[in-house]
Amino acid sequence: MTTAEIDLPKAVRPSIAEMPEQRIGAVAMTAINDPDVIPLWFGESDMATPQFIQDAAVTAMQAGHTRYVSRRGVTPFREAIRDYTKFLWNIDLGLERISCTGSGMTSIMIAMQTLVDAGDNVVFVAPTWPNAYYAVDVLGGESRFVPLSLTETGFKLDLDQLFDACDDRTKALFVNSPSNPSGWMIEHDQMRDIMAFARSRGIAVISDEVYHRLVYDRRVAPSFLEVAEPEDALFVIHSMSKGWAMTGWRAGWIISPASLGDKMGELSVLNNTGAASFIQHASAVALREGENFVAEMVDRCRRGRDLVFQRLSAMDRVRMTRPEGAFYAFPKIEGMSDDLEFAKRLVKEARVGLAPGSAFGPLHDGYLRLCFARGEADMSVAMDRLEQALSR
Ligand SMILES: Cc1ncc(COP(=O)(O)O)c(C=O)c1O
């Protein structure tokens, strides 16, 4: 039953009553427990959380880390984030800029709650992860989308178009790089221009960097921290989910100007006061000791990416470029009229689960997204099935 068919109590806010259907879920729910379907619809690997992180959580729980935590997060986790930022980008962050949250999604929600009033807008580089713009909708704001264009050499962002989409009610530019779903990655020159524009207009930048480790031609993705001043209105979104195979643990962090650190903590309390204490302690261990595992994850994704790119780009109806980062392919499918119905049909008839492109903003009907963070055997069978379905 859709929301429109249910008689909701009058008290429910219009932005909740009118929330659009979650399109990825709508496909996945058709066969979520069917073992014959290869599930490439969600953004997670088939790898389990490594044993040393699981052990760290158990040890922390047994040591009594099961109580309320400080609103900014436990000190070992915050210190680990500080050291990890230094290690990867050579940036010195004071602890006052770091707040631990209950997930990357919670970090996004906290940033939006800090910035967006009813009637304000946020401009997204599109396509983009749907939950990020639903957060704006829930607050009564407007989400605007500036599309990347698909060229022979990859997705490209036109900065004039991005800046033209801003007006007096624009509170933030939302950039997710490496991007879910497109695999696009922004470079420092465009970051610098965005930061300068935002600074001059009093607009914040929300930089979603949850896929910073999933890059294939370098050690780490560029970060907005590298082009910003410490007191710029910059919010950097991070998550334990992707690089360490911890999607179900629900832990993340947000980097803000130091002057907003206390506000981040207060808003965190109103959401869930961050991840459970023992999870934060285990996350600190993951950041400090996880480099071998991250390398393994990147290797698995690189093999998935190469296989999927080679197979998909050879198919007649498919147009795509090689993803630069993250763990998704976002092919454009010629002659596909309704991507939601098409994705549901792929589940039923081809036994492979993909997400419809229209889930990622209103401009990307005509695309499908698939996550390639799985073993080669599965990915290979998935490509065989897709090839057959697309040749019908
Ligand atoms: C671009 C992007 N940002 C943030 C998140 C949130 O991650 P989590 O809430 O699992 O930490 C995701 C998850 O898929 C994502 O794709």
mmCIF file of C-alpha atoms and ligand atoms in Angstrom:
data_model
loop_
_atom_site.group_PDB
_atom_site.id
_atom_site.type_symbol
_atom_site.label_atom_id
_atom_site.label_comp_id
_atom_site.label_asym_id
_atom_site.label_seq_id
_atom_site.Cartn_x
_atom_site.Cartn_y
_atom_site.Cartn_z
ATOM 1 C CA MET A 1 0.000 0.000 0.000
ATOM 2 C CA THR A 2 1.399 3.434 -0.845
ATOM 3 C CA THR A 3 1.191 6.421 1.512
ATOM 4 C CA ALA A 4 -1.375 8.022 -0.784
ATOM 5 C CA GLU A 5 -3.765 5.120 -0.171
ATOM 6 C CA ILE A 6 -3.523 5.320 3.635
ATOM 7 C CA ASP A 7 -5.688 7.785 5.534
ATOM 8 C CA LEU A 8 -3.043 9.546 7.625
ATOM 9 C CA PRO A 9 -3.964 11.453 10.810
ATOM 10 C CA LYS A 10 -4.493 15.177 10.128
ATOM 11 C CA ALA A 11 -1.654 16.120 12.472
ATOM 12 C CA VAL A 12 1.008 14.617 10.194
ATOM 13 C CA ARG A 13 3.132 17.305 8.521
ATOM 14 C CA PRO A 14 2.675 17.668 4.753
ATOM 15 C CA SER A 15 6.375 17.033 4.104
ATOM 16 C CA ILE A 16 6.005 13.658 5.832
ATOM 17 C CA ALA A 17 2.621 12.806 4.342
ATOM 18 C CA GLU A 18 3.930 13.590 0.870
ATOM 19 C CA MET A 19 7.264 11.836 1.216
ATOM 20 C CA PRO A 20 7.992 10.049 -2.037
ATOM 21 C CA GLU A 21 8.276 6.310 -2.256
ATOM 22 C CA GLN A 22 11.796 5.005 -1.537
ATOM 23 C CA ARG A 23 12.553 3.703 -5.001
ATOM 24 C CA ILE A 24 15.523 1.485 -4.170
ATOM 25 C CA GLY A 25 13.508 -0.163 -1.393
ATOM 26 C CA ALA A 26 10.544 -0.560 -3.743
ATOM 27 C CA VAL A 27 12.690 -2.785 -5.976
ATOM 28 C CA ALA A 28 14.504 -4.600 -3.170
ATOM 29 C CA MET A 29 11.298 -5.414 -1.283
ATOM 30 C CA THR A 30 10.105 -7.500 -4.226
ATOM 31 C CA ALA A 31 12.754 -10.154 -3.467
ATOM 32 C CA ILE A 32 14.765 -9.141 -0.416
ATOM 33 C CA ASN A 33 15.061 -12.683 0.973
ATOM 34 C CA ASP A 34 15.239 -14.553 -2.310
ATOM 35 C CA PRO A 35 18.624 -16.340 -2.437
ATOM 36 C CA ASP A 36 18.410 -16.747 -6.225
ATOM 37 C CA VAL A 37 18.565 -13.002 -6.784
ATOM 38 C CA ILE A 38 22.031 -11.403 -6.876
ATOM 39 C CA PRO A 39 21.512 -8.241 -4.812
ATOM 40 C CA LEU A 40 23.390 -5.265 -6.260
ATOM 41 C CA TRP A 41 20.764 -2.711 -5.202
ATOM 42 C CA PHE A 42 22.178 -1.472 -1.893
ATOM 43 C CA GLY A 43 25.497 0.232 -1.213
ATOM 44 C CA GLU A 44 27.345 -2.457 0.665
ATOM 45 C CA SER A 45 29.933 -5.136 0.156
ATOM 46 C CA ASP A 46 29.384 -8.849 0.698
ATOM 47 C CA MET A 47 32.465 -8.845 2.974
ATOM 48 C CA ALA A 48 31.892 -9.281 6.713
ATOM 49 C CA THR A 49 33.193 -6.747 9.237
ATOM 50 C CA PRO A 50 36.756 -7.956 9.941
ATOM 51 C CA GLN A 51 37.337 -10.025 13.051
ATOM 52 C CA PHE A 52 39.656 -7.514 14.743
ATOM 53 C CA ILE A 53 36.895 -4.880 14.732
ATOM 54 C CA GLN A 54 34.330 -7.357 16.049
ATOM 55 C CA ASP A 55 36.777 -8.359 18.797
ATOM 56 C CA ALA A 56 37.388 -4.716 19.690
ATOM 57 C CA ALA A 57 33.638 -4.190 20.138
ATOM 58 C CA VAL A 58 33.315 -7.232 22.406
ATOM 59 C CA THR A 59 36.344 -6.183 24.449
ATOM 60 C CA ALA A 60 34.959 -2.661 24.827
ATOM 61 C CA MET A 61 31.545 -3.967 25.864
ATOM 62 C CA GLN A 62 33.123 -6.285 28.433
ATOM 63 C CA ALA A 63 35.191 -3.365 29.729
ATOM 64 C CA GLY A 64 31.934 -1.586 30.555
ATOM 65 C CA HIS A 65 31.591 0.749 27.593
ATOM 66 C CA THR A 66 27.828 0.318 27.524
ATOM 67 C CA ARG A 67 26.632 3.572 29.043
ATOM 68 C CA TYR A 68 25.667 7.007 27.763
ATOM 69 C CA VAL A 69 28.495 8.617 25.855
ATOM 70 C CA SER A 70 29.657 12.197 25.672
ATOM 71 C CA ARG A 71 27.606 14.083 23.082
ATOM 72 C CA ARG A 72 30.711 14.783 20.992
ATOM 73 C CA GLY A 73 31.825 11.142 21.083
ATOM 74 C CA VAL A 74 34.326 9.144 23.151
ATOM 75 C CA THR A 75 37.834 10.592 23.237
ATOM 76 C CA PRO A 76 39.629 7.556 21.728
ATOM 77 C CA PHE A 77 37.376 7.722 18.642
ATOM 78 C CA ARG A 78 37.784 11.483 18.249
ATOM 79 C CA GLU A 79 41.553 11.175 18.622
ATOM 80 C CA ALA A 80 41.625 8.340 16.099
ATOM 81 C CA ILE A 81 39.688 10.533 13.610
ATOM 82 C CA ARG A 82 42.160 13.377 14.203
ATOM 83 C CA ASP A 83 45.155 11.086 13.554
ATOM 84 C CA TYR A 84 43.481 9.421 10.564
ATOM 85 C CA THR A 85 42.845 12.850 8.966
ATOM 86 C CA LYS A 86 46.495 13.751 9.478
ATOM 87 C CA PHE A 87 47.623 10.406 8.065
ATOM 88 C CA LEU A 88 45.510 10.622 4.898
ATOM 89 C CA TRP A 89 45.442 14.332 4.026
ATOM 90 C CA ASN A 90 48.186 15.746 6.250
ATOM 91 C CA ILE A 91 45.679 18.077 7.897
ATOM 92 C CA ASP A 92 45.825 19.020 11.573
ATOM 93 C CA LEU A 93 42.310 19.040 12.973
ATOM 94 C CA GLY A 94 41.642 20.180 16.508
ATOM 95 C CA LEU A 95 39.381 17.805 18.443
ATOM 96 C CA GLU A 96 36.841 20.625 18.756
ATOM 97 C CA ARG A 97 36.104 20.223 15.035
ATOM 98 C CA ILE A 98 35.270 16.519 15.333
ATOM 99 C CA SER A 99 31.905 15.122 16.452
ATOM 100 C CA CYS A 100 30.999 11.430 16.398
ATOM 101 C CA THR A 101 27.540 10.593 15.102
ATOM 102 C CA GLY A 102 25.194 7.644 14.731
ATOM 103 C CA SER A 103 26.026 7.228 10.997
ATOM 104 C CA GLY A 104 26.886 9.169 7.864
ATOM 105 C CA MET A 105 23.148 9.729 7.475
ATOM 106 C CA THR A 106 22.942 11.257 10.947
ATOM 107 C CA SER A 107 25.854 13.541 10.059
ATOM 108 C CA ILE A 108 23.909 14.716 6.995
ATOM 109 C CA MET A 109 20.760 15.219 9.086
ATOM 110 C CA ILE A 110 22.675 17.248 11.675
ATOM 111 C CA ALA A 111 24.207 19.456 8.965
ATOM 112 C CA MET A 112 20.770 20.039 7.425
ATOM 113 C CA GLN A 113 19.187 20.726 10.839
ATOM 114 C CA THR A 114 21.907 23.313 11.418
ATOM 115 C CA LEU A 115 21.269 25.102 8.135
ATOM 116 C CA VAL A 116 17.826 24.589 6.654
ATOM 117 C CA ASP A 117 14.593 26.347 7.619
ATOM 118 C CA ALA A 118 11.276 25.890 5.823
ATOM 119 C CA GLY A 119 11.508 27.685 2.479
ATOM 120 C CA ASP A 120 15.310 27.487 2.235
ATOM 121 C CA ASN A 121 16.968 25.444 -0.467
ATOM 122 C CA VAL A 122 19.993 23.183 -0.864
ATOM 123 C CA VAL A 123 21.639 22.704 -4.258
ATOM 124 C CA PHE A 124 22.823 19.158 -5.014
ATOM 125 C CA VAL A 125 25.270 17.956 -7.611
ATOM 126 C CA ALA A 126 23.102 15.284 -9.206
ATOM 127 C CA PRO A 127 22.583 12.392 -9.411
ATOM 128 C CA THR A 128 22.840 12.059 -5.660
ATOM 129 C CA TRP A 129 22.043 9.665 -2.836
ATOM 130 C CA PRO A 130 18.291 10.095 -2.152
ATOM 131 C CA ASN A 131 18.350 10.147 1.648
ATOM 132 C CA ALA A 132 20.474 13.297 1.561
ATOM 133 C CA TYR A 133 17.812 15.296 -0.251
ATOM 134 C CA TYR A 134 14.959 13.662 1.670
ATOM 135 C CA ALA A 135 16.565 15.242 4.762
ATOM 136 C CA VAL A 136 15.991 18.669 3.175
ATOM 137 C CA ASP A 137 12.419 17.783 2.223
ATOM 138 C CA VAL A 138 11.632 16.608 5.771
ATOM 139 C CA LEU A 139 12.752 19.991 7.124
ATOM 140 C CA GLY A 140 10.415 21.790 4.714
ATOM 141 C CA GLY A 141 13.259 22.935 2.451
ATOM 142 C CA GLU A 142 13.600 22.650 -1.299
ATOM 143 C CA SER A 143 16.138 20.389 -3.012
ATOM 144 C CA ARG A 144 17.575 21.647 -6.287
ATOM 145 C CA PHE A 145 19.553 19.496 -8.671
ATOM 146 C CA VAL A 146 22.354 20.414 -11.046
ATOM 147 C CA PRO A 147 23.157 17.449 -13.259
ATOM 148 C CA LEU A 148 26.598 16.151 -14.099
ATOM 149 C CA SER A 149 26.851 15.605 -17.824
ATOM 150 C CA LEU A 150 27.864 12.240 -19.197
ATOM 151 C CA THR A 151 30.736 12.688 -21.691
ATOM 152 C CA GLU A 152 33.073 10.223 -23.421
ATOM 153 C CA THR A 153 35.702 10.886 -20.745
ATOM 154 C CA GLY A 154 33.481 10.729 -17.688
ATOM 155 C CA PHE A 155 30.891 12.743 -15.781
ATOM 156 C CA LYS A 156 31.572 16.505 -15.737
ATOM 157 C CA LEU A 157 30.341 19.273 -13.440
ATOM 158 C CA ASP A 158 29.583 22.702 -14.915
ATOM 159 C CA LEU A 159 30.317 25.200 -12.137
ATOM 160 C CA ASP A 160 28.411 28.071 -13.803
ATOM 161 C CA GLN A 161 25.300 25.924 -13.773
ATOM 162 C CA LEU A 162 25.912 25.041 -10.130
ATOM 163 C CA PHE A 163 26.324 28.662 -9.096
ATOM 164 C CA ASP A 164 23.356 29.827 -11.210
ATOM 165 C CA ALA A 165 21.104 27.450 -9.280
ATOM 166 C CA CYS A 166 21.776 29.394 -6.046
ATOM 167 C CA ASP A 167 19.652 32.287 -4.846
ATOM 168 C CA ASP A 168 19.021 34.231 -1.626
ATOM 169 C CA ARG A 169 17.387 31.215 0.018
ATOM 170 C CA THR A 170 20.243 28.826 -0.767
ATOM 171 C CA LYS A 171 21.782 27.591 2.484
ATOM 172 C CA ALA A 172 24.132 24.906 1.217
ATOM 173 C CA LEU A 173 25.803 23.282 -1.737
ATOM 174 C CA PHE A 174 25.865 19.525 -1.336
ATOM 175 C CA VAL A 175 28.724 17.721 -3.049
ATOM 176 C CA ASN A 176 29.237 13.985 -2.738
ATOM 177 C CA SER A 177 32.593 12.834 -4.077
ATOM 178 C CA PRO A 178 33.425 10.084 -4.878
ATOM 179 C CA SER A 179 29.808 10.003 -5.896
ATOM 180 C CA ASN A 180 27.032 7.603 -5.209
ATOM 181 C CA PRO A 181 25.704 6.717 -7.780
ATOM 182 C CA SER A 182 27.824 8.125 -10.643
ATOM 183 C CA GLY A 183 31.385 7.287 -9.525
ATOM 184 C CA TRP A 184 32.374 10.882 -10.396
ATOM 185 C CA MET A 185 35.181 12.457 -8.373
ATOM 186 C CA ILE A 186 35.813 16.172 -7.940
ATOM 187 C CA GLU A 187 39.359 17.582 -8.171
ATOM 188 C CA HIS A 188 40.959 20.334 -6.099
ATOM 189 C CA ASP A 189 40.525 23.132 -8.669
ATOM 190 C CA GLN A 190 36.731 22.803 -8.740
ATOM 191 C CA MET A 191 36.659 22.387 -4.954
ATOM 192 C CA ARG A 192 38.587 25.641 -4.576
ATOM 193 C CA ASP A 193 36.151 27.482 -6.863
ATOM 194 C CA ILE A 194 33.120 26.095 -5.028
ATOM 195 C CA MET A 195 34.552 27.051 -1.644
ATOM 196 C CA ALA A 196 35.365 30.586 -2.858
ATOM 197 C CA PHE A 197 31.869 31.033 -4.320
ATOM 198 C CA ALA A 198 30.197 29.686 -1.176
ATOM 199 C CA ARG A 199 32.335 31.891 1.063
ATOM 200 C CA SER A 200 31.507 34.996 -0.967
ATOM 201 C CA ARG A 201 27.767 34.287 -0.822
ATOM 202 C CA GLY A 202 27.470 33.116 2.790
ATOM 203 C CA ILE A 203 26.453 29.626 1.659
ATOM 204 C CA ALA A 204 27.663 26.493 3.432
ATOM 205 C CA VAL A 205 29.285 23.523 1.733
ATOM 206 C CA ILE A 206 28.285 20.027 2.801
ATOM 207 C CA SER A 207 30.904 17.645 1.484
ATOM 208 C CA ASP A 208 29.892 14.009 1.702
ATOM 209 C CA GLU A 209 33.189 12.110 1.664
ATOM 210 C CA VAL A 210 32.006 8.696 2.887
ATOM 211 C CA TYR A 211 33.646 6.992 -0.127
ATOM 212 C CA HIS A 212 37.036 8.705 0.272
ATOM 213 C CA ARG A 213 38.919 5.365 0.467
ATOM 214 C CA LEU A 214 37.212 3.798 -2.544
ATOM 215 C CA VAL A 215 39.449 5.273 -5.221
ATOM 216 C CA TYR A 216 41.410 3.395 -7.840
ATOM 217 C CA ASP A 217 44.197 5.604 -9.147
ATOM 218 C CA ARG A 218 45.384 7.239 -5.915
ATOM 219 C CA ARG A 219 45.559 6.711 -2.170
ATOM 220 C CA VAL A 220 42.624 8.875 -1.106
ATOM 221 C CA ALA A 221 40.042 11.171 -2.703
ATOM 222 C CA PRO A 222 40.538 14.948 -2.526
ATOM 223 C CA SER A 223 38.884 16.490 0.541
ATOM 224 C CA PHE A 224 37.285 19.925 0.871
ATOM 225 C CA LEU A 225 39.330 20.216 4.071
ATOM 226 C CA GLU A 226 42.362 20.713 1.822
ATOM 227 C CA VAL A 227 40.941 23.866 0.219
ATOM 228 C CA ALA A 228 39.019 25.400 3.144
ATOM 229 C CA GLU A 229 39.905 27.649 6.059
ATOM 230 C CA PRO A 230 39.151 26.212 9.524
ATOM 231 C CA GLU A 231 36.238 28.627 10.093
ATOM 232 C CA ASP A 232 34.661 28.253 6.639
ATOM 233 C CA ALA A 233 31.051 27.039 6.780
ATOM 234 C CA LEU A 234 32.124 23.558 5.739
ATOM 235 C CA PHE A 235 30.583 20.327 7.019
ATOM 236 C CA VAL A 236 32.379 17.134 6.052
ATOM 237 C CA ILE A 237 30.325 13.951 6.281
ATOM 238 C CA HIS A 238 32.001 10.651 7.166
ATOM 239 C CA SER A 239 30.918 7.107 7.898
ATOM 240 C CA MET A 240 32.381 3.832 9.141
ATOM 241 C CA SER A 241 30.025 1.957 6.818
ATOM 242 C CA LYS A 242 31.865 1.709 3.534
ATOM 243 C CA GLY A 243 35.637 1.277 3.924
ATOM 244 C CA TRP A 244 35.468 -1.100 6.896
ATOM 245 C CA ALA A 245 32.354 -3.134 5.939
ATOM 246 C CA MET A 246 30.424 -1.769 8.929
ATOM 247 C CA THR A 247 27.098 -0.763 7.340
ATOM 248 C CA GLY A 248 24.999 -2.267 10.140
ATOM 249 C CA TRP A 249 27.010 -0.751 12.997
ATOM 250 C CA ARG A 250 25.730 2.801 12.450
ATOM 251 C CA ALA A 251 28.727 4.970 13.212
ATOM 252 C CA GLY A 252 30.043 8.086 11.535
ATOM 253 C CA TRP A 253 31.445 11.528 12.185
ATOM 254 C CA ILE A 254 31.113 15.121 11.092
ATOM 255 C CA ILE A 255 33.820 17.767 10.812
ATOM 256 C CA SER A 256 32.538 21.313 11.379
ATOM 257 C CA PRO A 257 34.056 24.697 12.176
ATOM 258 C CA ALA A 258 35.241 24.675 15.806
ATOM 259 C CA SER A 259 32.742 27.427 16.640
ATOM 260 C CA LEU A 260 29.887 25.022 15.796
ATOM 261 C CA GLY A 261 31.279 22.018 17.649
ATOM 262 C CA ASP A 262 28.945 22.419 20.629
ATOM 263 C CA LYS A 263 25.948 22.785 18.318
ATOM 264 C CA MET A 264 26.922 19.531 16.583
ATOM 265 C CA GLY A 265 26.901 17.839 19.999
ATOM 266 C CA GLU A 266 23.540 19.325 20.957
ATOM 267 C CA LEU A 267 21.960 18.211 17.691
ATOM 268 C CA SER A 268 23.536 14.779 18.029
ATOM 269 C CA VAL A 269 21.747 14.383 21.382
ATOM 270 C CA LEU A 270 18.443 15.211 19.682
ATOM 271 C CA ASN A 271 19.075 12.476 17.122
ATOM 272 C CA ASN A 272 20.706 9.543 18.974
ATOM 273 C CA THR A 273 23.842 10.849 20.765
ATOM 274 C CA GLY A 274 26.084 9.028 18.320
ATOM 275 C CA ALA A 275 26.868 5.359 17.995
ATOM 276 C CA ALA A 276 26.833 3.115 21.079
ATOM 277 C CA SER A 277 29.902 3.493 23.268
ATOM 278 C CA PHE A 278 31.432 0.089 22.438
ATOM 279 C CA ILE A 279 30.892 0.743 18.729
ATOM 280 C CA GLN A 280 32.749 4.036 18.971
ATOM 281 C CA HIS A 281 35.642 2.276 20.733
ATOM 282 C CA ALA A 282 35.700 -0.407 18.019
ATOM 283 C CA SER A 283 35.573 2.290 15.324
ATOM 284 C CA ALA A 284 38.694 3.876 16.819
ATOM 285 C CA VAL A 285 40.463 0.517 16.478
ATOM 286 C CA ALA A 286 39.207 0.196 12.877
ATOM 287 C CA LEU A 287 40.677 3.592 11.969
ATOM 288 C CA ARG A 288 44.002 2.868 13.644
ATOM 289 C CA GLU A 289 44.501 -0.735 12.536
ATOM 290 C CA GLY A 290 42.332 -1.064 9.431
ATOM 291 C CA GLU A 291 44.725 -0.231 6.602
ATOM 292 C CA ASN A 292 45.220 -3.831 5.466
ATOM 293 C CA PHE A 293 41.498 -4.410 5.425
ATOM 294 C CA VAL A 294 40.809 -1.190 3.513
ATOM 295 C CA ALA A 295 43.396 -2.277 0.926
ATOM 296 C CA GLU A 296 41.596 -5.626 0.586
ATOM 297 C CA MET A 297 38.247 -3.858 0.151
ATOM 298 C CA VAL A 298 39.651 -1.502 -2.490
ATOM 299 C CA ASP A 299 41.182 -4.446 -4.323
ATOM 300 C CA ARG A 300 37.878 -6.323 -4.365
ATOM 301 C CA CYS A 301 36.062 -3.232 -5.622
ATOM 302 C CA ARG A 302 38.689 -2.546 -8.284
ATOM 303 C CA ARG A 303 38.216 -6.062 -9.658
ATOM 304 C CA GLY A 304 34.426 -5.580 -9.535
ATOM 305 C CA ARG A 305 34.704 -2.229 -11.275
ATOM 306 C CA ASP A 306 36.946 -3.513 -14.071
ATOM 307 C CA LEU A 307 34.757 -6.531 -14.717
ATOM 308 C CA VAL A 308 31.524 -4.550 -14.714
ATOM 309 C CA PHE A 309 32.935 -1.780 -16.904
ATOM 310 C CA GLN A 310 34.314 -4.227 -19.433
ATOM 311 C CA ARG A 311 31.119 -6.274 -19.605
ATOM 312 C CA LEU A 312 28.576 -3.439 -19.498
ATOM 313 C CA SER A 313 30.274 -1.121 -21.958
ATOM 314 C CA ALA A 314 30.321 -3.936 -24.514
ATOM 315 C CA MET A 315 26.524 -4.239 -24.379
ATOM 316 C CA ASP A 316 24.610 -2.557 -27.227
ATOM 317 C CA ARG A 317 22.066 -0.663 -25.174
ATOM 318 C CA VAL A 318 24.486 0.615 -22.524
ATOM 319 C CA ARG A 319 26.348 3.923 -22.335
ATOM 320 C CA MET A 320 28.709 4.449 -19.444
ATOM 321 C CA THR A 321 32.134 5.644 -18.370
ATOM 322 C CA ARG A 322 34.528 3.976 -15.971
ATOM 323 C CA PRO A 323 33.713 4.967 -12.369
ATOM 324 C CA GLU A 324 36.569 6.982 -10.829
ATOM 325 C CA GLY A 325 35.596 6.193 -7.260
ATOM 326 C CA ALA A 326 32.981 4.719 -4.888
ATOM 327 C CA PHE A 327 31.648 1.237 -5.688
ATOM 328 C CA TYR A 328 28.856 1.832 -8.171
ATOM 329 C CA ALA A 329 28.308 1.657 -11.903
ATOM 330 C CA PHE A 330 25.642 3.976 -13.293
ATOM 331 C CA PRO A 331 24.922 2.879 -16.861
ATOM 332 C CA LYS A 332 22.482 4.679 -19.119
ATOM 333 C CA ILE A 333 20.184 2.182 -20.797
ATOM 334 C CA GLU A 334 18.915 3.063 -24.266
ATOM 335 C CA GLY A 335 15.223 2.441 -24.845
ATOM 336 C CA MET A 336 14.277 2.008 -21.180
ATOM 337 C CA SER A 337 11.081 3.994 -20.560
ATOM 338 C CA ASP A 338 10.273 3.381 -16.878
ATOM 339 C CA ASP A 339 13.357 2.549 -14.827
ATOM 340 C CA LEU A 340 11.441 1.485 -11.699
ATOM 341 C CA GLU A 341 9.348 -1.034 -13.605
ATOM 342 C CA PHE A 342 12.412 -2.101 -15.574
ATOM 343 C CA ALA A 343 14.396 -2.759 -12.375
ATOM 344 C CA LYS A 344 11.484 -4.751 -10.918
ATOM 345 C CA ARG A 345 11.329 -6.800 -14.098
ATOM 346 C CA LEU A 346 15.065 -7.490 -13.927
ATOM 347 C CA VAL A 347 14.568 -8.937 -10.441
ATOM 348 C CA LYS A 348 11.686 -11.131 -11.523
ATOM 349 C CA GLU A 349 12.937 -12.290 -14.894
ATOM 350 C CA ALA A 350 16.740 -12.001 -14.751
ATOM 351 C CA ARG A 351 17.243 -12.600 -10.983
ATOM 352 C CA VAL A 352 19.513 -9.623 -10.538
ATOM 353 C CA GLY A 353 18.742 -6.640 -8.289
ATOM 354 C CA LEU A 354 19.615 -3.099 -9.457
ATOM 355 C CA ALA A 355 18.459 0.334 -8.318
ATOM 356 C CA PRO A 356 16.490 2.629 -10.667
ATOM 357 C CA GLY A 357 18.297 5.838 -11.710
ATOM 358 C CA SER A 358 15.267 7.964 -10.849
ATOM 359 C CA ALA A 359 15.910 7.212 -7.171
ATOM 360 C CA PHE A 360 18.887 9.589 -7.365
ATOM 361 C CA GLY A 361 17.061 12.799 -8.232
ATOM 362 C CA PRO A 362 14.401 13.716 -10.776
ATOM 363 C CA LEU A 363 16.780 13.959 -13.748
ATOM 364 C CA HIS A 364 18.091 10.438 -14.028
ATOM 365 C CA ASP A 365 15.286 8.228 -15.233
ATOM 366 C CA GLY A 366 16.988 6.200 -17.965
ATOM 367 C CA TYR A 367 19.863 4.999 -15.785
ATOM 368 C CA LEU A 368 20.346 2.037 -13.459
ATOM 369 C CA ARG A 369 22.768 1.757 -10.538
ATOM 370 C CA LEU A 370 24.551 -1.347 -9.415
ATOM 371 C CA CYS A 371 26.998 -1.906 -6.583
ATOM 372 C CA PHE A 372 30.105 -3.862 -7.634
ATOM 373 C CA ALA A 373 31.593 -4.440 -4.139
ATOM 374 C CA ARG A 374 31.072 -8.214 -4.398
ATOM 375 C CA GLY A 375 33.178 -11.229 -5.284
ATOM 376 C CA GLU A 376 34.011 -11.820 -8.947
ATOM 377 C CA ALA A 377 31.996 -15.042 -9.271
ATOM 378 C CA ASP A 378 28.744 -13.302 -8.302
ATOM 379 C CA MET A 379 29.509 -10.237 -10.404
ATOM 380 C CA SER A 380 30.238 -12.376 -13.417
ATOM 381 C CA VAL A 381 26.931 -14.266 -13.174
ATOM 382 C CA ALA A 382 25.111 -10.951 -12.623
ATOM 383 C CA MET A 383 26.653 -9.590 -15.850
ATOM 384 C CA ASP A 384 25.621 -12.739 -17.779
ATOM 385 C CA ARG A 385 22.051 -12.313 -16.563
ATOM 386 C CA LEU A 386 21.974 -8.616 -17.342
ATOM 387 C CA GLU A 387 23.415 -9.168 -20.810
ATOM 388 C CA GLN A 388 20.701 -11.684 -21.592
ATOM 389 C CA ALA A 389 17.947 -9.441 -20.270
ATOM 390 C CA LEU A 390 19.188 -6.407 -22.207
ATOM 391 C CA SER A 391 19.399 -8.304 -25.456
ATOM 392 C CA ARG A 392 15.738 -9.320 -25.333
HETATM 393 C C1 LIG B 1 26.699 9.213 -0.464
HETATM 394 C C2 LIG B 1 26.334 8.611 0.849
HETATM 395 N N1 LIG B 1 26.388 9.372 1.946
HETATM 396 C C3 LIG B 1 26.088 8.890 3.148
HETATM 397 C C4 LIG B 1 25.697 7.583 3.301
HETATM 398 C C5 LIG B 1 25.333 7.140 4.685
HETATM 399 O O1 LIG B 1 26.030 6.092 5.177
HETATM 400 P P1 LIG B 1 25.684 5.507 6.606
HETATM 401 O O2 LIG B 1 24.422 6.150 7.076
HETATM 402 O O3 LIG B 1 25.567 4.041 6.428
HETATM 403 O O4 LIG B 1 26.824 5.871 7.474
HETATM 404 C C6 LIG B 1 25.602 6.752 2.184
HETATM 405 C C7 LIG B 1 25.135 5.365 2.295
HETATM 406 O O5 LIG B 1 24.866 4.680 1.357
HETATM 407 C C8 LIG B 1 25.939 7.278 0.926
HETATM 408 O O6 LIG B 1 25.895 6.545 -0.181
#
